[in-house]
XYZ file of C-alpha atoms in Angstrom:
778
model
C 101.126 -162.561 131.565
C 102.485 -161.855 128.122
C 103.107 -164.620 125.625
C 105.739 -163.266 123.305
C 104.293 -165.482 120.566
C 102.363 -164.055 117.593
C 98.964 -165.446 116.658
C 99.979 -165.740 113.027
C 101.827 -168.953 113.910
C 99.911 -172.215 113.416
C 97.992 -173.326 116.450
C 100.344 -176.217 117.312
C 103.425 -174.005 117.210
C 101.703 -171.382 119.322
C 100.683 -173.960 121.920
C 104.195 -175.414 122.069
C 105.686 -171.937 122.456
C 103.329 -171.105 125.301
C 104.111 -174.367 127.087
C 107.846 -173.978 126.709
C 107.729 -170.343 127.859
C 106.233 -171.632 131.127
C 108.948 -174.334 131.333
C 106.283 -177.061 131.408
C 106.616 -180.573 130.033
C 103.672 -182.080 128.155
C 103.007 -184.302 131.184
C 103.000 -181.288 133.534
C 100.574 -179.357 131.291
C 98.350 -182.465 131.097
C 98.215 -182.639 134.898
C 97.486 -178.900 135.221
C 94.802 -178.771 132.515
C 93.141 -182.174 132.726
C 93.815 -182.731 128.985
C 95.651 -185.944 128.147
C 99.326 -185.743 127.249
C 98.652 -187.591 124.022
C 96.003 -185.046 123.004
C 98.374 -182.161 123.767
C 101.137 -183.817 121.763
C 98.761 -184.358 118.811
C 97.737 -180.701 118.926
C 101.329 -179.476 118.974
C 102.215 -181.719 116.023
C 99.165 -180.586 114.033
C 97.422 -183.957 114.166
C 94.379 -182.596 116.011
C 92.879 -180.271 113.468
C 89.844 -179.018 115.364
C 90.446 -178.269 119.053
C 87.227 -177.184 120.735
C 86.595 -174.181 122.923
C 86.318 -176.274 126.111
C 89.708 -177.838 125.420
C 91.238 -174.404 124.771
C 89.776 -173.088 128.040
C 91.266 -176.010 129.991
C 94.675 -175.454 128.344
C 94.524 -171.732 129.067
C 93.841 -172.465 132.722
C 96.700 -174.953 132.858
C 99.043 -172.395 131.226
C 97.798 -169.592 133.499
C 97.099 -167.354 130.500
C 95.685 -163.889 130.853
C 92.541 -162.867 128.962
C 94.392 -161.530 125.901
C 96.603 -164.612 125.552
C 93.567 -166.870 125.996
C 91.823 -164.966 123.170
C 94.930 -165.339 120.955
C 94.986 -169.092 121.525
C 91.262 -169.356 120.775
C 91.674 -167.323 117.560
C 94.475 -169.607 116.409
C 92.316 -172.643 117.126
C 89.503 -171.217 115.030
C 91.881 -170.551 112.165
C 93.051 -174.152 112.362
C 89.599 -175.499 111.601
C 89.351 -176.870 108.063
C 87.092 -174.589 106.038
C 84.897 -171.736 107.137
C 81.187 -172.296 107.475
C 79.068 -170.679 104.858
C 76.598 -168.094 106.061
C 74.083 -169.486 103.641
C 71.757 -172.321 104.487
C 72.479 -175.661 102.904
C 69.851 -177.143 100.686
C 68.172 -180.004 102.520
C 64.820 -181.681 102.667
C 63.018 -180.920 105.927
C 62.619 -184.699 106.337
C 66.269 -185.710 105.921
C 67.533 -188.164 108.528
C 69.643 -186.632 111.296
C 73.229 -187.771 111.567
C 73.426 -191.205 113.170
C 75.436 -192.198 116.240
C 78.865 -193.409 115.141
C 79.518 -195.483 118.259
C 76.083 -197.120 118.433
C 76.211 -200.283 120.569
C 73.739 -202.898 121.743
C 70.068 -203.272 120.813
C 70.955 -206.248 118.621
C 67.738 -208.122 119.393
C 65.638 -205.061 118.593
C 67.621 -204.386 115.414
C 67.101 -207.995 114.336
C 63.319 -207.576 114.629
C 63.410 -204.388 112.572
C 65.763 -205.857 109.952
C 63.466 -208.831 109.486
C 60.531 -206.488 109.103
C 62.418 -204.394 106.518
C 63.149 -207.500 104.434
C 59.548 -208.657 104.765
C 58.346 -205.315 103.400
C 60.966 -205.264 100.632
C 59.946 -208.724 99.445
C 56.256 -207.866 99.471
C 55.321 -210.580 101.940
C 52.147 -210.205 103.985
C 48.640 -208.913 103.241
C 49.522 -205.285 104.011
C 52.834 -203.559 104.669
C 53.596 -203.956 108.383
C 54.802 -201.070 110.507
C 56.870 -201.004 113.691
C 56.289 -199.065 116.906
C 59.450 -198.451 118.940
C 58.507 -197.299 122.448
C 60.383 -196.615 125.648
C 61.308 -193.981 128.232
C 62.974 -190.694 127.232
C 66.643 -191.086 126.505
C 66.390 -194.807 125.773
C 67.614 -194.362 122.186
C 64.396 -194.813 120.189
C 65.334 -192.368 117.459
C 68.929 -193.607 117.332
C 67.671 -197.148 116.804
C 65.351 -196.124 113.968
C 68.067 -194.054 112.273
C 70.534 -196.940 112.686
C 68.154 -199.243 110.812
C 67.716 -196.721 108.001
C 71.471 -196.116 107.663
C 72.600 -199.749 107.555
C 74.520 -200.518 104.355
C 72.421 -203.602 103.614
C 69.083 -201.838 104.049
C 66.665 -203.093 101.353
C 65.270 -199.571 100.808
C 66.876 -198.079 97.675
C 64.599 -195.020 97.653
C 66.130 -193.701 100.858
C 64.839 -192.751 104.271
C 62.721 -189.917 105.643
C 62.058 -188.682 109.167
C 59.149 -186.570 110.438
C 59.198 -185.184 113.984
C 55.569 -185.660 115.084
C 56.171 -183.450 118.147
C 54.040 -185.638 120.354
C 55.158 -183.867 123.527
C 54.426 -180.351 122.258
C 51.366 -178.352 123.236
C 50.391 -178.594 119.570
C 51.503 -181.998 118.211
C 51.982 -182.183 114.458
C 48.615 -183.086 112.831
C 48.621 -186.016 110.436
C 47.324 -183.691 107.696
C 50.380 -181.456 108.084
C 52.734 -184.439 108.057
C 51.075 -185.610 104.825
C 51.477 -182.202 103.189
C 55.109 -181.916 104.243
C 56.005 -185.381 102.968
C 54.229 -184.771 99.686
C 56.356 -181.661 99.285
C 59.512 -183.708 99.954
C 58.320 -186.297 97.428
C 58.002 -183.718 94.645
C 54.364 -182.612 94.829
C 54.337 -178.859 94.238
C 52.596 -176.293 96.423
C 50.305 -175.290 93.560
C 48.949 -178.835 93.357
C 48.650 -179.095 97.149
C 46.616 -175.901 97.218
C 44.076 -177.465 94.866
C 43.653 -180.734 96.786
C 41.250 -181.376 99.637
C 42.534 -183.070 102.785
C 41.100 -186.376 101.565
C 42.746 -185.929 98.160
C 46.092 -185.110 99.782
C 45.907 -188.266 101.871
C 45.002 -190.326 98.797
C 47.947 -188.786 96.943
C 50.204 -189.617 99.898
C 49.206 -193.270 99.819
C 49.512 -193.392 96.030
C 53.123 -192.193 96.131
C 53.967 -194.210 99.262
C 52.806 -197.392 97.525
C 55.517 -196.925 94.904
C 58.387 -196.238 97.296
C 60.916 -198.706 98.665
C 62.043 -196.602 101.604
C 61.997 -196.178 105.370
C 59.753 -193.520 106.918
C 60.462 -192.719 110.570
C 57.559 -191.035 112.385
C 59.512 -189.804 115.376
C 58.181 -188.733 118.785
C 54.550 -189.703 118.155
C 51.954 -188.586 120.672
C 48.822 -190.621 119.916
C 47.301 -193.341 117.763
C 45.065 -190.819 115.957
C 48.126 -188.843 114.910
C 49.747 -191.913 113.314
C 46.903 -194.083 111.999
C 46.266 -192.142 108.736
C 49.974 -192.384 107.836
C 50.292 -196.169 108.003
C 50.799 -197.636 104.513
C 47.999 -199.501 102.780
C 50.038 -201.081 100.008
C 53.538 -201.203 98.619
C 56.990 -201.507 100.183
C 57.345 -198.467 102.430
C 58.473 -199.425 105.925
C 57.113 -197.102 108.608
C 58.896 -197.014 111.973
C 57.068 -195.074 114.709
C 58.913 -193.956 117.842
C 57.048 -192.843 120.954
C 57.302 -192.670 124.701
C 53.844 -194.241 124.690
C 53.143 -197.814 123.649
C 50.333 -196.746 121.262
C 48.400 -199.899 122.056
C 45.450 -198.770 119.934
C 47.394 -199.324 116.701
C 46.625 -202.686 115.135
C 48.747 -204.794 112.827
C 52.086 -203.332 113.933
C 55.252 -204.945 115.252
C 56.177 -203.688 118.704
C 59.713 -203.078 119.890
C 59.980 -201.886 123.480
C 63.213 -200.315 124.690
C 64.134 -200.292 128.338
C 67.498 -199.837 129.964
C 70.573 -201.324 128.352
C 71.950 -204.524 129.803
C 75.046 -204.135 132.027
C 77.106 -205.631 129.199
C 75.709 -203.156 126.647
C 76.255 -200.248 129.059
C 79.877 -201.295 129.502
C 80.252 -201.569 125.723
C 78.943 -198.018 125.295
C 81.341 -196.777 127.965
C 84.225 -198.556 126.191
C 83.255 -197.073 122.821
C 83.318 -193.501 124.133
C 85.901 -193.529 126.935
C 88.224 -196.229 125.626
C 88.482 -199.936 126.369
C 91.785 -199.626 128.236
C 90.459 -197.259 130.899
C 87.222 -199.195 131.401
C 88.921 -202.584 131.625
C 91.475 -201.165 134.082
C 88.691 -200.161 136.508
C 85.840 -202.662 135.987
C 84.309 -202.033 139.408
C 84.219 -198.253 138.947
C 82.816 -198.708 135.416
C 79.999 -200.828 136.864
C 79.226 -198.097 139.417
C 79.138 -195.412 136.703
C 76.789 -197.394 134.469
C 74.565 -198.295 137.425
C 74.285 -194.688 138.620
C 73.326 -193.713 135.047
C 70.485 -196.224 135.231
C 71.830 -197.954 132.097
C 69.988 -195.243 130.141
C 71.777 -194.483 126.840
C 71.361 -190.709 127.062
C 72.713 -190.523 130.614
C 75.535 -192.935 129.812
C 76.582 -190.905 126.773
C 76.643 -187.635 128.750
C 78.733 -189.222 131.511
C 81.057 -191.018 129.067
C 81.657 -187.896 126.935
C 82.670 -185.997 130.040
C 85.083 -188.731 131.135
C 86.534 -189.023 127.637
C 87.741 -185.401 127.719
C 89.255 -185.659 131.245
C 91.679 -188.547 130.949
C 93.553 -187.626 134.138
C 90.433 -188.453 136.166
C 90.012 -192.057 137.249
C 86.664 -193.750 136.697
C 86.524 -194.290 140.444
C 86.708 -190.525 140.973
C 84.057 -190.152 138.271
C 81.839 -192.687 140.061
C 82.317 -190.804 143.316
C 81.106 -187.566 141.740
C 78.074 -189.327 140.284
C 77.273 -190.799 143.682
C 77.193 -187.355 145.320
C 73.479 -186.798 145.960
C 73.995 -183.061 146.469
C 74.689 -182.788 142.725
C 71.484 -184.420 141.631
C 68.319 -182.700 140.529
C 65.418 -184.837 141.704
C 62.897 -183.175 139.437
C 64.408 -184.652 136.266
C 63.912 -188.332 135.528
C 62.909 -190.655 132.744
C 60.304 -192.918 134.283
C 62.199 -194.459 137.212
C 65.593 -193.799 135.577
C 67.361 -190.760 136.998
C 69.478 -188.759 134.571
C 69.885 -185.419 136.337
C 73.156 -186.437 137.987
C 74.784 -186.890 134.595
C 73.402 -183.573 133.350
C 74.582 -181.702 136.421
C 78.048 -183.195 136.304
C 78.495 -182.352 132.628
C 77.329 -178.771 133.149
C 79.616 -178.331 136.133
C 82.659 -178.699 133.859
C 81.529 -176.153 131.282
C 83.226 -172.789 130.946
C 80.944 -170.060 132.407
C 79.903 -168.658 129.011
C 79.055 -172.126 127.664
C 77.005 -172.906 130.770
C 75.140 -169.611 130.408
C 74.443 -170.356 126.728
C 73.168 -173.830 127.611
C 70.715 -172.332 130.090
C 69.515 -169.703 127.600
C 68.959 -172.284 124.854
C 65.987 -173.516 126.877
C 64.190 -170.360 125.669
C 64.158 -171.708 122.108
C 61.044 -173.656 121.078
C 61.317 -177.386 120.462
C 62.951 -178.521 117.264
C 66.371 -177.895 115.818
C 68.137 -174.552 115.591
C 71.167 -172.906 114.049
C 73.956 -170.784 115.455
C 72.298 -167.422 114.732
C 69.441 -167.673 117.292
C 71.951 -168.951 119.837
C 74.145 -165.903 119.162
C 71.174 -163.595 119.745
C 70.183 -165.325 122.974
C 73.729 -165.294 124.346
C 74.358 -161.796 122.945
C 77.687 -162.844 121.438
C 79.176 -162.728 117.896
C 78.250 -165.574 115.563
C 81.726 -167.136 115.625
C 81.647 -167.240 119.420
C 78.185 -168.820 119.350
C 79.473 -171.546 117.025
C 82.333 -172.256 119.428
C 79.954 -172.407 122.393
C 77.586 -174.772 120.603
C 80.481 -177.020 119.640
C 81.582 -177.083 123.294
C 78.067 -178.110 124.344
C 78.037 -180.736 121.599
C 81.359 -182.086 122.789
C 80.038 -182.283 126.347
C 77.057 -184.330 125.188
C 74.570 -181.582 126.049
C 73.486 -180.990 122.449
C 72.655 -183.306 119.580
C 73.308 -182.675 115.911
C 70.472 -182.332 113.456
C 70.259 -181.556 109.735
C 73.396 -179.956 108.303
C 74.956 -177.459 110.758
C 71.988 -177.428 113.115
C 71.554 -178.601 116.680
C 68.860 -180.013 118.921
C 68.291 -180.141 122.679
C 66.857 -183.378 124.016
C 63.543 -182.835 125.827
C 64.994 -183.684 129.237
C 68.047 -181.521 128.692
C 65.763 -178.635 127.728
C 63.866 -179.031 130.994
C 67.109 -179.276 132.922
C 68.529 -176.154 131.233
C 65.323 -174.256 132.034
C 65.527 -175.236 135.707
C 69.133 -174.047 135.928
C 68.237 -170.796 134.122
C 65.500 -170.047 136.629
C 67.800 -170.847 139.535
C 70.936 -169.054 138.303
C 69.893 -166.256 135.954
C 66.608 -165.007 137.331
C 63.514 -163.618 135.650
C 65.032 -160.306 134.515
C 67.828 -161.970 132.519
C 65.403 -164.480 131.007
C 62.952 -161.773 129.951
C 65.711 -159.705 128.368
C 67.047 -162.682 126.398
C 63.554 -163.719 125.307
C 62.768 -160.176 124.168
C 66.075 -159.929 122.298
C 65.372 -163.182 120.468
C 61.767 -162.266 119.686
C 62.692 -158.920 118.137
C 65.505 -160.411 116.062
C 63.385 -163.286 114.784
C 60.493 -161.036 113.787
C 62.804 -158.426 112.210
C 64.409 -161.186 110.165
C 61.036 -162.696 109.255
C 59.809 -159.344 107.931
C 62.967 -158.858 105.868
C 62.817 -162.411 104.486
C 59.118 -162.215 103.697
C 59.365 -158.878 101.900
C 61.765 -160.394 99.385
C 58.732 -162.100 97.829
C 56.559 -159.012 97.420
C 56.105 -158.001 93.760
C 57.504 -154.506 94.227
C 60.450 -155.352 96.467
C 63.979 -156.390 95.702
C 67.399 -154.816 95.232
C 65.871 -152.047 93.093
C 62.904 -151.412 95.390
C 64.288 -150.462 98.766
C 65.467 -153.849 100.048
C 68.512 -153.555 102.314
C 71.809 -154.239 100.511
C 73.874 -157.326 101.239
C 75.313 -157.111 104.725
C 78.256 -159.409 105.591
C 77.695 -158.577 109.263
C 74.145 -159.902 109.277
C 73.743 -163.115 111.288
C 72.041 -164.871 108.360
C 72.425 -164.311 104.621
C 69.243 -162.796 103.141
C 70.542 -161.349 99.909
C 68.055 -162.893 97.469
C 64.654 -164.599 97.355
C 66.121 -168.103 97.549
C 68.074 -167.389 100.721
C 65.021 -165.681 102.227
C 62.778 -168.667 101.455
C 65.270 -171.091 103.003
C 65.428 -169.060 106.212
C 61.624 -168.792 106.515
C 61.222 -172.542 106.095
C 64.217 -173.641 108.152
C 63.360 -171.372 111.099
C 59.585 -171.771 110.736
C 59.062 -173.183 114.230
C 61.305 -170.556 115.784
C 59.865 -167.396 114.233
C 56.317 -168.742 114.651
C 56.953 -169.112 118.391
C 58.185 -165.503 118.485
C 55.087 -164.431 116.536
C 52.817 -166.142 119.077
C 54.730 -164.476 121.888
C 54.321 -161.059 120.262
C 50.560 -161.656 120.022
C 50.432 -162.697 123.681
C 52.275 -159.481 124.624
C 49.734 -157.371 122.745
C 52.254 -156.235 120.120
C 49.440 -155.827 117.596
C 51.217 -153.640 115.046
C 54.155 -156.048 115.032
C 51.878 -159.059 114.494
C 50.185 -157.363 111.542
C 53.546 -156.324 110.065
C 54.921 -159.889 110.101
C 51.729 -161.329 108.591
C 51.747 -158.709 105.835
C 55.389 -159.475 105.034
C 54.545 -163.180 104.671
C 51.540 -162.622 102.403
C 53.248 -163.170 99.056
C 55.514 -165.923 100.350
C 52.653 -167.992 101.788
C 51.625 -169.038 98.261
C 55.002 -170.762 97.958
C 54.605 -172.850 101.138
C 50.997 -173.989 101.266
C 52.025 -177.212 102.989
C 53.356 -175.469 106.117
C 50.092 -175.773 108.027
C 50.223 -172.571 110.120
C 48.966 -169.850 107.779
C 45.456 -169.983 109.245
C 46.890 -169.210 112.672
C 49.132 -166.452 111.278
C 46.251 -164.586 109.643
C 43.774 -165.247 112.448
C 46.184 -163.557 114.834
C 46.781 -160.709 112.374
C 43.044 -160.127 111.905
C 42.612 -160.088 115.689
C 45.467 -157.564 115.896
C 43.745 -155.307 113.359
C 40.545 -155.433 115.393
C 42.446 -154.668 118.615
C 43.979 -151.603 116.951
C 40.542 -150.444 115.810
C 41.795 -150.347 112.209
C 38.992 -151.654 109.994
C 41.075 -151.490 106.814
C 43.912 -153.446 108.416
C 41.526 -156.069 109.761
C 39.851 -156.319 106.339
C 43.257 -156.927 104.716
C 44.077 -159.832 106.995
C 40.588 -161.305 106.858
C 41.044 -161.449 103.092
C 44.344 -163.270 103.576
C 42.609 -165.504 106.107
C 39.942 -166.412 103.550
C 42.727 -167.662 101.283
C 44.335 -169.638 104.125
C 41.062 -171.235 105.244
C 40.481 -172.668 101.782
C 43.926 -173.133 100.171
C 45.568 -174.565 103.290
C 42.775 -176.076 105.384
C 39.856 -176.677 102.971
C 37.452 -174.918 105.379
C 35.149 -173.430 102.760
C 32.397 -171.973 104.940
C 34.879 -170.200 107.188
C 36.685 -168.871 104.119
C 33.435 -167.398 102.765
C 32.603 -165.907 106.167
C 36.063 -164.335 106.432
C 35.906 -162.780 102.953
C 32.371 -161.521 103.616
C 33.529 -159.906 106.860
C 36.476 -158.355 104.992
C 34.071 -156.894 102.445
C 31.967 -155.290 105.190
C 34.992 -153.904 107.048
C 36.577 -152.552 103.870
C 33.291 -150.824 103.011
C 33.183 -149.229 106.458
C 36.783 -148.034 106.058
C 36.225 -146.865 102.480
C 39.069 -149.101 101.296
C 38.224 -149.778 97.646
C 41.198 -152.072 97.063
C 40.315 -154.441 99.928
C 36.687 -154.474 98.773
C 37.988 -155.591 95.392
C 40.084 -158.357 96.956
C 37.149 -159.540 99.052
C 35.050 -159.894 95.886
C 37.989 -161.659 94.184
C 38.210 -164.229 96.991
C 34.440 -164.708 97.052
C 34.489 -165.275 93.280
C 37.242 -167.859 93.687
C 35.341 -169.613 96.481
C 32.091 -169.722 94.503
C 34.031 -171.037 91.511
C 35.226 -173.995 93.600
C 31.564 -174.953 94.156
C 30.731 -174.565 90.436
C 28.409 -171.697 91.389
C 29.449 -169.993 88.183
C 26.843 -167.231 88.123
C 27.732 -166.022 91.605
C 31.446 -166.368 90.843
C 31.068 -164.264 87.705
C 29.189 -161.553 89.617
C 31.944 -161.311 92.239
C 34.699 -161.300 89.605
C 32.970 -158.558 87.614
C 32.525 -156.425 90.717
C 36.167 -157.041 91.713
C 37.341 -155.953 88.258
C 35.324 -152.727 88.525
C 36.743 -151.949 91.961
C 40.310 -152.755 90.940
C 39.870 -150.373 88.002
C 38.538 -147.697 90.377
C 41.518 -148.271 92.694
C 43.890 -148.211 89.699
C 45.255 -151.626 90.729
C 46.276 -153.296 87.486
C 47.779 -156.361 89.203
C 44.557 -157.200 91.026
C 42.608 -156.606 87.826
C 44.761 -159.104 85.958
C 44.316 -161.757 88.644
C 40.509 -161.662 88.621
C 40.539 -161.584 84.821
C 42.376 -164.919 84.836
C 39.640 -166.254 87.123
C 37.017 -164.981 84.709
C 38.426 -167.151 81.899
C 37.767 -170.255 83.982
C 34.266 -169.140 84.951
C 33.248 -168.174 81.417
C 34.551 -171.469 80.070
C 32.555 -173.368 82.691
C 29.434 -171.403 81.796
C 29.811 -172.354 78.134
C 30.691 -168.816 77.054
C 33.790 -169.645 75.037
C 33.905 -166.430 72.920
C 33.748 -164.263 76.056
C 36.513 -166.364 77.656
C 38.767 -165.867 74.617
C 37.994 -162.143 74.600
C 38.943 -161.912 78.286
C 42.237 -163.633 77.506
C 42.947 -161.112 74.732
C 42.219 -158.281 77.173
C 44.758 -159.692 79.624
C 47.448 -159.979 76.967
C 46.715 -156.435 75.703
C 47.026 -155.102 79.270
C 50.345 -156.871 79.737
C 51.602 -155.395 76.458
C 50.368 -151.854 77.200
C 53.461 -149.619 77.622
C 51.610 -147.602 80.266
C 51.863 -150.618 82.565
C 55.468 -151.527 81.803
C 56.744 -150.420 85.223
C 53.554 -151.094 87.158
C 53.486 -154.863 86.695
C 56.452 -156.608 88.387
C 58.252 -159.180 86.210
C 57.226 -162.165 88.338
C 53.553 -161.069 88.306
C 53.738 -160.444 84.557
C 55.193 -163.896 83.889
C 52.742 -165.742 86.098
C 49.718 -163.833 84.761
C 50.614 -164.671 81.155
C 51.210 -168.316 82.090
C 47.914 -168.600 83.976
C 45.906 -166.867 81.246
C 47.337 -168.961 78.395
C 46.898 -172.179 80.396
C 43.241 -171.297 81.087
C 42.408 -170.323 77.508
C 44.030 -173.514 76.186
C 41.114 -175.438 77.708
C 38.674 -173.302 75.729
C 40.461 -174.202 72.476
C 40.646 -177.879 73.434
C 36.923 -178.017 74.296
C 36.076 -176.588 70.859
C 38.459 -178.894 68.998
C 40.521 -175.951 67.745
C 43.650 -178.104 67.766
C 45.960 -175.644 66.020
C 45.170 -172.824 68.435
C 45.509 -175.219 71.375
C 48.943 -176.337 70.128
C 50.119 -172.722 69.721
C 48.982 -171.868 73.259
C 50.440 -174.966 74.912
C 53.750 -174.796 73.046
C 54.205 -171.223 74.315
C 54.037 -172.337 77.975
C 55.604 -175.790 77.691
C 58.256 -176.210 80.391
C 57.204 -173.199 82.477
C 55.249 -175.215 85.042
C 58.091 -177.751 85.107
C 60.526 -174.980 86.058
C 58.294 -173.967 88.977
C 57.953 -177.522 90.280
C 54.183 -177.558 89.592
C 54.183 -181.086 88.302
C 50.451 -181.664 87.914
C 50.040 -178.620 85.659
C 53.236 -179.530 83.807
C 51.850 -183.005 83.160
C 48.556 -181.582 81.880
C 50.359 -179.261 79.459
C 52.370 -182.172 77.993
C 49.291 -184.440 77.907
C 46.966 -181.927 76.227
C 49.641 -180.861 73.769
C 50.163 -184.517 72.857
C 46.424 -185.011 72.243
C 46.169 -181.907 70.082
C 49.292 -182.813 68.086
C 47.956 -186.330 67.537
C 44.715 -184.870 66.150
C 46.774 -182.782 63.744
C 48.757 -185.840 62.623
C 52.007 -184.702 64.270
C 52.707 -188.201 65.572
C 56.427 -187.890 66.387
C 56.023 -184.749 68.510
C 52.875 -186.186 70.118
C 54.835 -189.303 71.098
C 57.526 -187.150 72.724
C 54.912 -185.248 74.733
C 53.239 -188.441 75.980
C 56.672 -189.703 77.023
C 57.303 -186.414 78.870
C 54.192 -187.093 80.960
C 55.317 -190.617 81.837
C 58.798 -189.327 82.739
C 57.221 -187.330 85.562
C 56.224 -190.670 87.146
C 54.531 -190.337 90.547
C 54.839 -186.558 90.528
C 51.623 -186.397 88.497
C 48.288 -188.072 89.376
C 47.661 -191.621 88.229
C 44.790 -190.657 85.886
C 47.086 -188.290 83.964
C 49.682 -191.040 83.560
C 46.975 -193.515 82.491
C 45.721 -191.162 79.773
C 49.276 -190.588 78.520
C 49.921 -194.336 78.441
C 46.674 -194.976 76.526
C 47.538 -192.278 73.984
C 51.079 -193.564 73.522
C 49.839 -197.143 73.110
C 47.341 -196.024 70.442
C 50.007 -194.096 68.524
C 52.400 -197.034 68.639
C 49.674 -199.367 67.317
C 48.678 -196.913 64.584
C 45.230 -196.346 66.071
C 43.427 -193.074 66.716
C 44.166 -191.528 70.072
C 41.159 -191.912 72.429
C 39.106 -188.799 73.098
C 39.395 -187.425 76.625
C 37.532 -184.900 78.730
C 39.733 -181.892 79.399
C 39.478 -181.391 83.147
C 41.602 -178.828 85.022
């Protein structure tokens, strides 16, 4: 049927025109659509600014609209939404709290325990900072309770709140070491510093920073005591709240808060908060039946209540009758002895067909949160449609919100969606959707990773900006955000590609990530990425390709996992394979990695031999960038061997190479800048060791602020500290004072010993004494 109303009209006017053209009153349209008369009136008057897709579908059915008129009404609703979503990712810490539940009810006794604990920690009472373990069945509201505590206005935690999903139910739960690295990154410790710390040093750094925080740390979805024990605070005022389906009885010295079902009174309060007190109080018996059939489980109650809230023409008694229908229950889904499948099934039964299909397909995503783009790929719909579908699922209580504009499926809902997908869509549809998602994720990962290669960018063959692309990847910053935000998702696709024997694809993705991996040492999966890539090279029978990824793997073993012997073995294997393939460049890189690894053990003679051989091979391969990198390593080795003149000469050679006009276009700007920074930083130690204070000052002044700009706080602190010492020796007391103060301003972002040395120097200057001598350690 035609409408006779143009879509340029505001949504409310369009809706009113459609209703009047059918000669329907608001009450008659409410009866036909299941949408309340008040809601329809608010929409027509422009008071409801964001009608959702499910509401539009119900109205279209009530108005008996054809497909074109339905699409016009949906387009007008979209236009009515305040503000368009940016295609770019919002800046956010990966450990930001998810949005809390606005209509949180009950759990007052449990909250009281946690509040008391928070005040006890804030006031420094007790021998060691206590922690809390919140346990209970799935869907009992453990995370909501922890987030509620952290969000309370009177929370005595001025430094904020952080949440880490420990993924205790995953096949690969999050290791404590990875949680430590991720939190250190969120607390300002740069990747360059993390790469230089052993696992033990990272944990010590974690506890050092944690001791100075007045904050709440939620370790969500924990799987075992071993996963949590290293993260419990030893000193300070950081409150740790652990949530888990398990009781974690092996943890000592913790407060335990066990969540079961809500009380009947709390269940009724939750129903009132979502559905409305008037409707619940008008049918108290039916409300009791609804809450009882939901097992008084918060998740099930919320799903059932959200559904009832959007269908005001249904009585609660009718709602209770639908819940009581055993034919609509899925026995396989339960939380302990609390059945929730009836609520899931009833909510899904009211979804529009496309939303229900999307819900089922979302079960193909790995655990964790996700954005609209992967959902659009799975459902094979435009991005705007995917956003509408996700909002409809959110409105129905089948999705939860996460950071920014991201979503999350509860574990039980994921299982339920998977069961419905298998029953309704079949294997062929599932395989096609999974393949579609895998190819898109890996295509996007390759594009994002290549942004960080030295010879790629807008002037080096990178695709131009594309407004039709599902995600914005128009510069390095956008690319880095996508790689990090979708890390779990593209890694799952990468694993799937390896399992399918897509060897060339696996190697391509790993190669694209090579330059970026240096910027995200804390991720914790680079060893797996390059192990799989090396295996792919071997499966393809390509010795040079395998050698390339075994070299990358050597870096990952040591920089990310501190597995020195395996790193040496991997680089040695790369050297042999590269020799077999006649690949001079990969032989050079193998020697470079072996030199670096020997340097870490202070085996300076062996390190020097490998660096010299690498330099010769890089020269033979005409690879100036590799040559510069090993030359920077040689400065460190020569300094350690007591060969200061040779170290200075190597530095001069690097600077001459950078200045050589023949290499102007061969050395990318970012490689040029970092090489000069690294070389000057290394040679400054040679000048400091020899007491050549003027030369040290010249070198350090030339790089002051450059580590700060990169977020490499430890190196930044050392530059300020060493410059202050050298200036003090030259009698430049005012500038030396400023540099000592710059170190102290970095606070916990630099190690305690660096701050202590700065404080001692500043104290001596203030008292008119000589600044104490220090040992210049990298």
